[in-house]
Short mmCIF file of C-alpha atoms in Angstrom, two decimals:
data_model
loop_
_atom_site.label_atom_id
_atom_site.label_comp_id
_atom_site.label_asym_id
_atom_site.label_seq_id
_atom_site.Cartn_x
_atom_site.Cartn_y
_atom_site.Cartn_z
CA UNK A 275 112.18 -58.60 -23.38
CA UNK A 276 113.74 -60.27 -26.37
CA UNK A 277 110.29 -60.93 -27.87
CA UNK A 278 109.38 -57.23 -27.44
CA UNK A 279 112.54 -56.14 -29.26
CA UNK A 280 111.75 -58.60 -32.07
CA UNK A 281 108.20 -57.27 -32.35
CA UNK A 282 109.49 -53.70 -32.44
CA UNK A 283 112.01 -54.63 -35.11
CA UNK A 284 109.29 -56.23 -37.23
CA UNK A 285 107.11 -53.10 -36.85
CA UNK A 286 109.97 -50.82 -37.89
CA UNK A 287 110.72 -53.10 -40.84
CA UNK A 288 107.11 -53.02 -41.99
CA UNK A 289 106.93 -49.25 -41.66
CA UNK A 290 110.15 -48.98 -43.63
CA UNK A 291 108.78 -51.20 -46.38
CA UNK A 292 105.56 -49.16 -46.51
CA UNK A 293 107.52 -45.93 -46.66
CA UNK A 294 109.72 -47.35 -49.41
CA UNK A 295 106.68 -48.48 -51.39
CA UNK A 296 105.15 -45.03 -50.99
CA UNK A 297 108.31 -43.37 -52.27
CA UNK A 298 108.50 -45.74 -55.23
CA UNK A 299 104.85 -45.08 -55.97
CA UNK A 300 105.39 -41.33 -55.95
CA UNK A 301 108.43 -41.69 -58.19
CA UNK A 302 106.42 -43.79 -60.63
CA UNK A 303 103.45 -41.40 -60.52
CA UNK A 304 105.58 -38.30 -61.04
CA UNK A 305 105.90 -38.62 -64.83
CA UNK A 306 102.19 -39.48 -65.12
CA UNK A 307 101.06 -36.42 -63.17
CA UNK A 308 103.65 -33.94 -64.44
CA UNK A 309 103.15 -35.20 -67.99
CA UNK A 310 99.42 -34.48 -67.77
CA UNK A 311 98.44 -38.13 -68.19
CA UNK A 312 96.09 -38.43 -65.23
CA UNK A 313 92.99 -38.72 -67.42
CA UNK A 314 91.58 -37.55 -70.75
CA UNK A 315 91.00 -34.02 -69.42
CA UNK A 316 93.72 -33.12 -66.92
CA UNK A 317 96.51 -32.20 -69.34
CA UNK A 318 94.55 -29.23 -70.68
CA UNK A 319 94.74 -27.70 -67.19
CA UNK A 320 98.50 -28.16 -66.85
CA UNK A 321 99.58 -26.78 -70.24
CA UNK A 322 100.71 -23.13 -70.53
CA UNK A 323 98.26 -20.34 -71.29
CA UNK A 324 97.32 -20.45 -74.96
CA UNK A 325 97.65 -18.00 -77.82
CA UNK A 326 95.14 -19.84 -80.03
CA UNK A 327 92.34 -22.27 -79.16
CA UNK A 328 89.98 -24.92 -80.47
CA UNK A 329 86.78 -24.90 -78.40
CA UNK A 330 83.81 -27.24 -78.40
CA UNK A 331 82.82 -30.67 -77.13
CA UNK A 332 84.29 -34.16 -77.59
CA UNK A 333 83.47 -34.05 -81.29
CA UNK A 334 86.11 -31.32 -81.66
CA UNK A 335 88.41 -32.80 -79.01
CA UNK A 336 88.84 -35.96 -81.10
CA UNK A 337 88.36 -34.47 -84.56
CA UNK A 338 90.69 -31.44 -84.72
CA UNK A 339 94.47 -31.83 -84.40
CA UNK A 340 96.29 -28.61 -83.55
CA UNK A 341 99.66 -30.04 -84.61
CA UNK A 342 98.43 -30.46 -88.18
CA UNK A 343 96.97 -26.96 -88.26
CA UNK A 344 100.25 -25.51 -87.01
CA UNK A 345 102.18 -27.52 -89.59
CA UNK A 346 100.03 -26.11 -92.40
CA UNK A 347 99.59 -22.56 -91.15
CA UNK A 348 103.11 -21.99 -89.89
CA UNK A 349 103.53 -18.85 -87.81
CA UNK A 350 100.56 -16.93 -89.16
CA UNK A 351 98.94 -16.93 -85.73
CA UNK A 352 100.06 -16.63 -82.13
CA UNK A 353 100.77 -19.89 -80.33
CA UNK A 354 100.61 -22.21 -78.74
CA UNK A 355 97.45 -23.58 -80.35
CA UNK A 356 95.59 -25.76 -77.84
CA UNK A 357 92.53 -27.92 -78.30
CA UNK A 358 90.52 -26.80 -75.27
CA UNK A 359 87.44 -28.90 -76.07
CA UNK A 360 86.09 -31.32 -73.46
CA UNK A 361 82.77 -33.17 -73.52
CA UNK A 362 79.10 -32.44 -74.10
CA UNK A 363 78.60 -32.68 -70.34
CA UNK A 364 81.43 -30.32 -69.44
CA UNK A 365 81.83 -27.85 -72.31
CA UNK A 366 78.59 -26.91 -74.00
CA UNK A 367 78.49 -23.17 -74.57
CA UNK A 368 77.55 -21.31 -71.42
CA UNK A 369 78.86 -18.80 -68.87
CA UNK A 370 81.14 -21.35 -67.16
CA UNK A 371 82.89 -22.44 -70.36
CA UNK A 372 83.26 -18.82 -71.43
CA UNK A 373 85.02 -17.99 -68.13
CA UNK A 374 87.30 -21.01 -68.48
CA UNK A 375 88.23 -20.04 -72.05
CA UNK A 376 89.06 -16.54 -70.89
CA UNK A 377 91.30 -17.93 -68.12
CA UNK A 378 93.15 -20.19 -70.55
CA UNK A 379 93.87 -17.47 -73.10
CA UNK A 380 96.86 -15.16 -72.68
CA UNK A 381 95.29 -11.70 -72.24
CA UNK A 382 97.86 -9.91 -74.43
CA UNK A 383 97.20 -12.05 -77.53
CA UNK A 384 96.07 -10.06 -80.58
CA UNK A 385 96.78 -12.44 -83.48
CA UNK A 386 95.38 -15.76 -82.31
CA UNK A 387 93.43 -18.39 -84.23
CA UNK A 388 90.17 -19.54 -82.66
CA UNK A 389 88.16 -22.46 -84.01
CA UNK A 390 84.67 -22.52 -82.50
CA UNK A 391 83.05 -25.92 -83.10
CA UNK A 392 79.24 -25.90 -83.10
CA UNK A 393 76.48 -28.49 -83.20
CA UNK A 394 72.87 -28.54 -81.97
CA UNK A 395 73.70 -30.37 -78.74
CA UNK A 396 76.28 -27.83 -77.58
CA UNK A 397 73.50 -25.21 -77.66
CA UNK A 398 70.89 -27.32 -75.88
CA UNK A 399 69.78 -27.51 -72.29
CA UNK A 400 67.88 -29.87 -70.03
CA UNK A 401 65.68 -27.98 -67.60
CA UNK A 402 64.91 -24.29 -67.25
CA UNK A 403 66.89 -21.48 -68.86
CA UNK A 404 69.63 -20.08 -66.68
CA UNK A 405 70.34 -23.38 -64.95
CA UNK A 406 73.59 -24.76 -66.40
CA UNK A 407 74.69 -28.14 -64.95
CA UNK A 408 78.36 -27.58 -65.88
CA UNK A 409 78.53 -24.69 -63.39
CA UNK A 410 79.13 -27.34 -60.72
CA UNK A 411 81.82 -29.20 -62.67
CA UNK A 412 85.53 -28.45 -63.05
CA UNK A 413 84.68 -26.13 -65.96
CA UNK A 414 82.70 -23.92 -63.61
CA UNK A 415 84.74 -24.39 -60.44
CA UNK A 416 88.40 -24.56 -61.48
CA UNK A 417 90.10 -21.16 -61.28
CA UNK A 418 93.62 -22.38 -62.10
CA UNK A 419 93.72 -23.79 -65.65
CA UNK A 420 97.44 -23.51 -66.49
CA UNK A 421 99.18 -25.00 -63.46
CA UNK A 422 101.45 -28.06 -63.38
CA UNK A 423 100.82 -30.00 -61.26
CA UNK A 424 97.27 -28.78 -60.98
CA UNK A 425 96.57 -29.58 -57.35
CA UNK A 426 93.00 -28.18 -57.28
CA UNK A 427 92.04 -30.56 -60.11
CA UNK A 428 93.85 -33.52 -58.55
CA UNK A 429 92.32 -33.02 -55.12
CA UNK A 430 88.76 -32.21 -56.22
CA UNK A 431 88.13 -33.92 -59.57
CA UNK A 432 90.53 -36.88 -59.77
CA UNK A 433 88.79 -39.55 -57.74
CA UNK A 434 90.67 -42.72 -58.67
CA UNK A 435 93.01 -44.46 -56.17
CA UNK A 436 96.62 -43.60 -56.99
CA UNK A 437 97.49 -47.15 -58.06
CA UNK A 438 94.71 -46.95 -60.67
CA UNK A 439 96.44 -43.99 -62.33
CA UNK A 440 99.42 -46.18 -63.19
CA UNK A 441 97.30 -49.10 -64.36
CA UNK A 442 94.96 -46.93 -66.43
CA UNK A 443 97.85 -45.00 -67.96
CA UNK A 444 99.45 -48.25 -69.08
CA UNK A 445 96.25 -49.67 -70.62
CA UNK A 446 94.27 -46.58 -71.65
CA UNK A 447 92.57 -46.47 -75.05
CA UNK A 448 92.55 -42.64 -74.80
CA UNK A 449 95.68 -40.52 -74.99
CA UNK A 450 95.58 -36.77 -74.49
CA UNK A 451 98.35 -35.15 -76.53
CA UNK A 452 100.19 -32.04 -75.27
CA UNK A 453 98.32 -29.92 -77.84
CA UNK A 454 94.98 -31.03 -76.42
CA UNK A 455 94.01 -33.46 -79.17
CA UNK A 456 92.36 -36.57 -77.68
CA UNK A 457 93.52 -39.68 -79.51
CA UNK A 458 91.14 -42.64 -79.10
CA UNK A 459 92.32 -46.11 -80.09
CA UNK A 460 89.38 -48.48 -80.35
CA UNK A 461 88.33 -51.13 -82.85
CA UNK A 462 87.04 -49.76 -86.13
CA UNK A 463 85.95 -52.84 -88.06
CA UNK A 464 82.52 -52.44 -89.61
CA UNK A 465 80.64 -54.56 -87.06
CA UNK A 466 82.10 -52.63 -84.11
CA UNK A 467 81.34 -49.27 -85.71
CA UNK A 468 77.76 -50.30 -86.54
CA UNK A 469 77.16 -51.45 -82.96
CA UNK A 470 78.58 -48.26 -81.44
CA UNK A 471 76.67 -46.09 -83.91
CA UNK A 472 73.38 -47.79 -83.04
CA UNK A 473 74.00 -47.21 -79.32
CA UNK A 474 75.04 -43.59 -79.90
CA UNK A 475 71.93 -42.89 -81.98
CA UNK A 476 69.78 -44.38 -79.24
CA UNK A 477 71.46 -42.11 -76.68
CA UNK A 478 70.95 -39.01 -78.80
CA UNK A 479 67.33 -39.84 -79.65
CA UNK A 480 66.69 -39.96 -75.91
CA UNK A 481 68.61 -36.71 -75.47
CA UNK A 482 66.45 -35.05 -78.13
CA UNK A 483 63.32 -35.85 -76.11
CA UNK A 484 64.78 -34.29 -72.95
CA UNK A 485 66.57 -31.21 -74.24
CA UNK A 486 65.60 -28.00 -75.98
CA UNK A 487 67.42 -25.25 -77.82
CA UNK A 488 68.76 -22.81 -75.23
CA UNK A 489 68.70 -19.06 -75.76
CA UNK A 490 71.17 -18.79 -72.88
CA UNK A 491 73.66 -21.10 -74.54
CA UNK A 492 73.21 -19.26 -77.83
CA UNK A 493 73.96 -15.97 -76.09
CA UNK A 494 77.07 -17.52 -74.53
CA UNK A 495 78.22 -18.66 -77.98
CA UNK A 496 77.86 -15.10 -79.31
CA UNK A 497 79.75 -13.75 -76.28
CA UNK A 498 82.48 -16.38 -76.76
CA UNK A 499 82.96 -15.34 -80.38
CA UNK A 500 82.96 -11.65 -79.40
CA UNK A 501 85.62 -12.31 -76.73
CA UNK A 502 87.86 -14.28 -79.07
CA UNK A 503 87.54 -11.71 -81.86
CA UNK A 504 89.33 -9.25 -79.58
CA UNK A 505 92.33 -11.59 -79.68
CA UNK A 506 92.52 -12.58 -83.33
CA UNK A 507 90.85 -14.54 -86.13
CA UNK A 508 87.72 -16.58 -85.33
CA UNK A 509 85.98 -19.19 -87.45
CA UNK A 510 82.94 -21.35 -86.73
CA UNK A 511 83.13 -25.02 -87.72
CA UNK A 512 80.55 -27.79 -87.86
CA UNK A 513 82.37 -31.12 -87.90
CA UNK A 514 81.43 -34.19 -89.96
CA UNK A 515 79.12 -36.79 -88.43
CA UNK A 516 77.54 -40.01 -89.60
CA UNK A 517 74.38 -39.81 -91.74
CA UNK A 518 72.13 -41.19 -89.00
CA UNK A 519 73.14 -38.61 -86.42
CA UNK A 520 73.02 -35.81 -88.99
CA UNK A 521 69.45 -36.80 -89.90
CA UNK A 522 68.52 -36.75 -86.21
CA UNK A 523 70.11 -33.31 -85.75
CA UNK A 524 68.20 -31.95 -88.73
CA UNK A 525 64.95 -33.22 -87.24
CA UNK A 526 65.82 -31.96 -83.76
CA UNK A 527 66.83 -28.45 -84.83
CA UNK A 528 65.85 -28.03 -88.50
CA UNK A 529 66.95 -24.40 -88.61
CA UNK A 530 70.32 -24.93 -86.96
CA UNK A 531 72.55 -24.52 -89.99
CA UNK A 532 70.80 -21.34 -91.11
CA UNK A 533 71.07 -19.97 -87.56
CA UNK A 534 74.82 -20.65 -87.55
CA UNK A 535 75.24 -18.96 -90.94
CA UNK A 536 73.34 -15.94 -89.72
CA UNK A 537 75.34 -15.85 -86.49
CA UNK A 538 78.59 -15.99 -88.45
CA UNK A 539 77.39 -13.18 -90.71
CA UNK A 540 76.34 -11.05 -87.75
CA UNK A 541 79.74 -11.61 -86.10
CA UNK A 542 81.61 -11.19 -89.41
CA UNK A 543 83.41 -14.52 -89.04
CA UNK A 544 83.59 -17.42 -91.53
CA UNK A 545 81.49 -20.54 -91.06
CA UNK A 546 82.67 -23.89 -92.42
CA UNK A 547 80.02 -26.61 -92.52
CA UNK A 548 81.49 -30.10 -92.98
CA UNK A 549 78.53 -31.97 -91.50
CA UNK A 550 77.70 -33.87 -94.70
CA UNK A 551 81.30 -34.77 -95.56
CA UNK A 552 81.69 -38.59 -95.64
CA UNK A 553 84.42 -39.03 -93.04
CA UNK A 554 84.48 -42.35 -91.15
CA UNK A 555 83.55 -42.24 -87.48
CA UNK A 556 83.97 -44.58 -84.54
CA UNK A 557 80.35 -44.24 -83.44
CA UNK A 558 78.52 -41.86 -85.79
CA UNK A 559 79.63 -38.92 -83.65
CA UNK A 560 83.44 -38.90 -83.37
CA UNK A 561 85.93 -39.09 -86.23
CA UNK A 562 88.23 -42.07 -86.41
CA UNK A 563 91.86 -41.38 -85.58
CA UNK A 564 93.06 -41.47 -89.21
CA UNK A 565 90.04 -39.47 -90.36
CA UNK A 566 90.84 -36.72 -87.86
CA UNK A 567 94.19 -36.24 -89.57
CA UNK A 568 92.64 -35.95 -93.04
CA UNK A 569 89.90 -33.66 -91.78
CA UNK A 570 92.37 -31.42 -89.95
CA UNK A 571 94.32 -31.04 -93.19
CA UNK A 572 91.15 -30.06 -95.05
CA UNK A 573 90.31 -27.54 -92.34
CA UNK A 574 93.85 -26.16 -92.48
CA UNK A 575 93.58 -25.73 -96.24
CA UNK A 576 90.30 -23.82 -95.87
CA UNK A 577 91.79 -21.67 -93.13
CA UNK A 578 94.79 -20.87 -95.32
CA UNK A 579 92.50 -19.84 -98.18
CA UNK A 580 90.35 -17.74 -95.85
CA UNK A 581 93.31 -15.90 -94.31
CA UNK A 582 94.77 -14.74 -97.63
#
């Protein structure tokens, strides 16, 4: 009898310790989840509905800092200004991204600022027209994009064990800021940059053999611009890249820049092409952290001049 009571006591003690550990874990995870630090994407789905947006792929996510634009432009446009750019996999121009942009934007906004980042890859497609892979991702499936905590995202698209969230948050090289800018802290000495650039060029050369310019994505870009024009000032921007990737893009879609200029003219919006500007990158594709600050100031200056 005494041994049974001892066994029961040990079981209760273990359950109590497990429950205590669970509570401590939830307390520790609370700031991570509520602060939007789950991963490099989640925070954009927990922030409030936006009055102004930066849209595009990871090139824009890392290269354009809303805080610097707001500092330079003041209160000329409705806020908040959010960088709502994701990755080439998740946010090329298409019907799904257009729907997500519409959900994120406050419907009553009339004086917003909308920076539409373009490059050949964001208008390309693998496979037949009308089949957009991102339709099956969070961009296509997530209806709630301004909810904190965002339980649909956490339950469907956050697949790490909970303990990994704490470890990854403490050691992450990527930090998503509240304004949507993705800060990436990786080595930028010349040897590291050369190695990453060579790998990135290899990836994009392979991509160029598998993809083609998509009329469907181009139509979605036009529809995205038309939607945003109803809510304020729109500009198209082509960000700086390394010379190797720019050369590949020119070979892959030689008429791209002229097409963007014509699109901007047809939509009566400005087009800023910075693709040849010699900004340092981490991998030939993404601006270095310090370069993103300088570039954002240059963009802000051009936006100020254009809005006068």
